[in-house]
Coordinates of N, CA, C and O in Angstrom, one line a residue:
A1 N 40.4 19.2 19.5 CA 39.1 19.8 19.4 C 38.2 19.3 20.5 O 38.3 18.1 20.9
P2 N 37.4 20.1 21.1 CA 36.5 19.7 22.2 C 35.6 18.6 21.8 O 35.0 18.6 20.7
A3 N 35.3 17.6 22.6 CA 34.4 16.5 22.3 C 33.3 16.4 23.4 O 32.5 15.5 23.3
G4 N 33.2 17.4 24.3 CA 32.2 17.4 25.3 C 32.5 16.4 26.4 O 33.3 15.4 26.2
K5 N 31.9 16.6 27.6 CA 32.1 15.7 28.7 C 33.5 15.4 29.1 O 34.0 14.3 29.3
D6 N 34.3 16.5 29.1 CA 35.7 16.5 29.4 C 36.5 15.5 28.5 O 37.5 14.9 28.9
R7 N 36.1 15.4 27.2 CA 36.9 14.6 26.2 C 37.4 15.6 25.1 O 36.8 16.6 24.9
F8 N 38.4 15.1 24.4 CA 38.9 15.9 23.3 C 39.3 14.9 22.1 O 39.6 13.8 22.3
H9 N 39.2 15.5 20.9 CA 39.6 14.8 19.7 C 41.0 15.4 19.3 O 41.3 16.5 19.6
A10 N 41.8 14.5 18.8 CA 43.1 15.0 18.3 C 43.5 14.3 17.0 O 43.2 13.1 16.8
V11 N 44.3 14.9 16.2 CA 44.8 14.3 15.0 C 46.3 14.5 15.1 O 46.8 15.6 15.5
V12 N 47.1 13.5 14.7 CA 48.5 13.5 14.8 C 49.1 12.9 13.5 O 48.5 12.0 12.9
I13 N 50.2 13.5 13.0 CA 50.8 13.0 11.8 C 52.0 12.2 12.2 O 52.9 12.6 12.9
G14 N 52.0 10.9 11.7 CA 53.1 10.0 11.9 C 54.2 10.3 11.0 O 54.1 11.1 10.1
P15 N 55.4 9.6 11.2 CA 56.5 9.7 10.3 C 56.1 9.3 8.9 O 55.3 8.4 8.7
A16 N 56.8 9.8 7.9 CA 56.5 9.5 6.5 C 57.0 8.0 6.2 O 58.0 7.6 6.8
R17 N 56.2 7.3 5.5 CA 56.6 5.9 5.1 C 57.8 5.9 4.2 O 58.6 5.0 4.3
N18 N 58.0 7.0 3.4 CA 59.2 7.1 2.6 C 60.0 8.3 3.1 O 59.7 9.4 2.8
E19 N 61.0 8.0 3.9 CA 61.7 9.1 4.6 C 62.5 9.9 3.6 O 62.9 11.1 3.9
W20 N 62.8 9.4 2.4 CA 63.6 10.2 1.4 C 62.8 11.2 0.7 O 63.2 12.3 0.5
T21 N 61.5 10.9 0.4 CA 60.7 11.8 -0.3 C 59.7 12.5 0.7 O 59.1 13.5 0.3
G22 N 59.5 12.0 1.9 CA 58.6 12.6 2.8 C 57.1 12.2 2.5 O 56.2 12.8 3.0
K23 N 56.9 11.2 1.6 CA 55.6 10.8 1.2 C 55.0 9.8 2.1 O 55.7 9.0 2.7
G24 N 53.7 9.8 2.2 CA 52.9 8.7 2.9 C 53.0 8.9 4.4 O 53.2 7.9 5.1
A25 N 52.7 10.1 5.0 CA 52.7 10.2 6.4 C 51.3 9.8 6.9 O 50.3 10.2 6.4
A26 N 51.3 8.9 8.0 CA 50.1 8.4 8.5 C 49.3 9.5 9.3 O 49.9 10.3 10.0
V27 N 48.0 9.6 9.0 CA 47.1 10.5 9.7 C 46.5 9.6 10.8 O 45.8 8.7 10.6
L28 N 46.7 10.0 12.1 CA 46.3 9.2 13.2 C 45.2 10.0 14.1 O 45.4 11.2 14.3
Y29 N 44.2 9.4 14.5 CA 43.2 10.0 15.4 C 43.3 9.4 16.8 O 43.5 8.2 16.9
L30 N 43.2 10.3 17.8 CA 43.2 9.9 19.2 C 42.1 10.6 19.9 O 41.7 11.7 19.5
E31 N 41.6 10.0 21.0 CA 40.6 10.6 21.8 C 41.2 10.7 23.2 O 41.8 9.8 23.7
F32 N 41.0 11.9 23.9 CA 41.4 12.0 25.3 C 40.1 11.9 26.1 O 39.2 12.7 26.0
S33 N 40.1 11.0 27.1 CA 39.0 10.8 27.9 C 39.5 10.1 29.2 O 40.4 9.3 29.2
D34 N 38.9 10.5 30.3 CA 39.3 9.9 31.6 C 40.8 10.0 31.9 O 41.4 9.1 32.4
R35 N 41.3 11.2 31.6 CA 42.7 11.6 31.8 C 43.7 10.7 31.1 O 44.8 10.5 31.5
Q36 N 43.3 10.1 30.0 CA 44.3 9.3 29.2 C 43.9 9.3 27.7 O 42.8 9.6 27.3
W37 N 44.9 9.1 26.9 CA 44.7 9.1 25.4 C 44.4 7.7 25.0 O 44.9 6.7 25.5
S38 N 43.5 7.6 24.0 CA 43.2 6.3 23.4 C 44.4 5.8 22.5 O 45.3 6.6 22.2
S39 N 44.4 4.6 22.1 CA 45.3 4.1 21.1 C 45.1 4.8 19.8 O 43.9 5.1 19.5
P40 N 46.1 5.1 19.0 CA 45.9 5.8 17.7 C 45.2 4.9 16.7 O 45.4 3.7 16.7
V41 N 44.3 5.5 15.9 CA 43.6 4.8 14.8 C 44.1 5.5 13.6 O 44.0 6.7 13.4
E42 N 44.7 4.7 12.6 CA 45.1 5.3 11.4 C 43.9 5.5 10.4 O 43.2 4.6 10.1
L43 N 43.8 6.8 10.0 CA 42.7 7.1 9.1 C 43.1 7.1 7.6 O 42.2 6.9 6.8
G44 N 44.4 7.2 7.3 CA 44.8 7.2 6.0 C 46.2 7.8 5.9 O 46.9 8.0 6.9
L45 N 46.7 8.1 4.7 CA 48.0 8.7 4.5 C 47.9 10.1 3.9 O 47.1 10.3 3.0
A46 N 48.7 11.0 4.3 CA 48.8 12.3 3.8 C 50.0 12.5 2.9 O 51.0 11.9 3.1
D47 N 49.7 13.2 1.8 CA 50.8 13.5 0.8 C 50.6 14.9 0.2 O 49.5 15.4 0.3
V48 N 51.6 15.4 -0.4 CA 51.4 16.6 -1.2 C 52.1 16.4 -2.5 O 53.0 15.6 -2.7
S49 N 51.7 17.2 -3.5 CA 52.2 17.0 -4.9 C 53.6 17.6 -5.0 O 54.4 17.2 -5.9
S50 N 53.9 18.6 -4.2 CA 55.2 19.3 -4.3 C 56.2 18.8 -3.3 O 55.9 18.5 -2.2
F51 N 57.4 18.6 -3.7 CA 58.5 18.2 -2.8 C 58.7 19.1 -1.7 O 59.0 18.7 -0.6
W52 N 58.5 20.4 -1.9 CA 58.8 21.5 -0.9 C 57.6 21.8 -0.1 O 57.7 22.6 0.9
A53 N 56.5 21.2 -0.4 CA 55.3 21.6 0.4 C 55.3 20.9 1.8 O 56.1 20.0 2.0
N54 N 54.4 21.4 2.7 CA 54.4 21.0 4.1 C 53.0 20.5 4.4 O 52.1 21.3 4.4
I55 N 52.8 19.2 4.8 CA 51.5 18.7 5.1 C 51.0 19.2 6.5 O 49.9 19.2 6.8
W56 N 52.0 19.6 7.3 CA 51.6 20.0 8.7 C 50.6 21.1 8.8 O 49.8 21.2 9.6
Q57 N 50.7 22.0 7.8 CA 49.8 23.2 7.8 C 48.5 22.9 7.1 O 47.7 23.8 7.0
A58 N 48.4 21.8 6.5 CA 47.2 21.5 5.6 C 46.3 20.5 6.3 O 45.3 20.0 5.7
I59 N 46.5 20.1 7.5 CA 45.7 19.1 8.2 C 44.9 19.9 9.3 O 45.5 20.7 10.1
E60 N 43.6 19.6 9.3 CA 42.7 20.3 10.3 C 41.7 19.4 10.9 O 41.4 18.3 10.4
I61 N 41.3 19.8 12.1 CA 40.3 19.0 12.8 C 39.3 20.0 13.4 O 39.7 21.0 13.9
G62 N 38.0 19.6 13.4 CA 37.0 20.4 14.0 C 36.1 19.4 14.8 O 35.8 18.3 14.3
G63 N 35.7 19.8 16.0 CA 34.9 18.9 16.8 C 33.5 19.5 17.2 O 33.4 20.7 17.3
L64 N 32.5 18.6 17.3 CA 31.2 19.0 17.8 C 30.7 17.9 18.7 O 30.3 16.8 18.1
D65 N 30.9 18.0 19.9 CA 30.5 17.0 20.9 C 31.2 15.7 20.6 O 32.4 15.6 20.5
S66 N 30.5 14.6 20.3 CA 31.1 13.3 20.1 C 31.5 13.1 18.6 O 32.0 12.0 18.3
K67 N 31.4 14.1 17.8 CA 31.8 13.9 16.4 C 33.0 14.9 16.1 O 33.1 16.0 16.6
A68 N 33.9 14.4 15.2 CA 35.0 15.3 14.7 C 35.1 15.1 13.2 O 34.8 14.0 12.7
F69 N 35.5 16.2 12.5 CA 35.7 16.1 11.1 C 37.2 16.4 10.9 O 37.7 17.5 11.3
I70 N 37.9 15.5 10.2 CA 39.3 15.7 9.9 C 39.6 15.7 8.4 O 39.0 14.9 7.7
V71 N 40.4 16.7 8.0 CA 40.8 16.8 6.6 C 42.3 16.8 6.5 O 43.0 17.3 7.3
W72 N 42.8 16.2 5.3 CA 44.2 16.2 5.1 C 44.4 16.1 3.6 O 43.6 15.7 2.8
P73 N 45.6 16.6 3.1 CA 45.9 16.6 1.7 C 46.4 15.3 1.1 O 47.1 14.5 1.8
M74 N 46.1 15.1 -0.1 CA 46.7 14.0 -0.9 C 47.3 14.6 -2.2 O 47.0 15.8 -2.5
E75 N 48.1 13.9 -2.9 CA 48.7 14.4 -4.1 C 47.6 14.9 -5.1 O 47.8 15.9 -5.8
D76 N 46.5 14.3 -5.1 CA 45.4 14.6 -6.1 C 44.2 15.3 -5.5 O 43.2 15.4 -6.2
G77 N 44.3 15.8 -4.3 CA 43.1 16.5 -3.7 C 43.1 16.4 -2.2 O 44.2 16.3 -1.5
I78 N 41.9 16.6 -1.6 CA 41.8 16.6 -0.1 C 40.9 15.4 0.3 O 39.9 15.1 -0.4
V79 N 41.2 14.8 1.4 CA 40.4 13.8 2.0 C 39.8 14.3 3.3 O 40.4 15.0 4.0
G80 N 38.6 13.9 3.6 CA 37.9 14.2 4.8 C 37.2 13.0 5.4 O 36.7 12.2 4.7
R81 N 37.2 12.9 6.7 CA 36.6 11.8 7.4 C 35.9 12.3 8.7 O 36.4 13.1 9.4
W82 N 34.7 11.8 8.9 CA 33.9 12.0 10.1 C 34.3 10.9 11.1 O 34.4 9.7 10.7
I83 N 34.5 11.3 12.4 CA 34.8 10.3 13.4 C 33.7 10.5 14.5 O 33.4 11.7 14.8
T84 N 33.1 9.4 15.0 CA 32.1 9.5 16.0 C 32.5 8.7 17.2 O 32.9 7.5 17.0
I85 N 32.5 9.3 18.4 CA 32.9 8.6 19.6 C 31.7 7.8 20.1 O 30.6 8.4 20.2
Q86 N 31.8 6.5 20.4 CA 30.7 5.7 20.9 C 30.7 6.0 22.4 O 31.7 5.8 23.1
N87 N 29.5 6.3 22.9 CA 29.4 6.5 24.4 C 29.3 5.3 25.2 O 28.9 4.3 24.9

């Protein structure tokens, strides 16, 4: 998502903590600035209640200048986090 001033917000899903069930995938935030990516910051863990469900299609990010809002699924609902880039 655009972050203004040639910067971008990104959300990435890490591998599941439990590879057998696919549960507990890390939700990672990164910022692109000065032609390089920041180190990832773990925001939480994504899960779904169904074994056959796919978390990849349920994670979203929206950006407005230096702020981003990221949402992801959990077994019992949806989690959302605001991220603000410090100038």
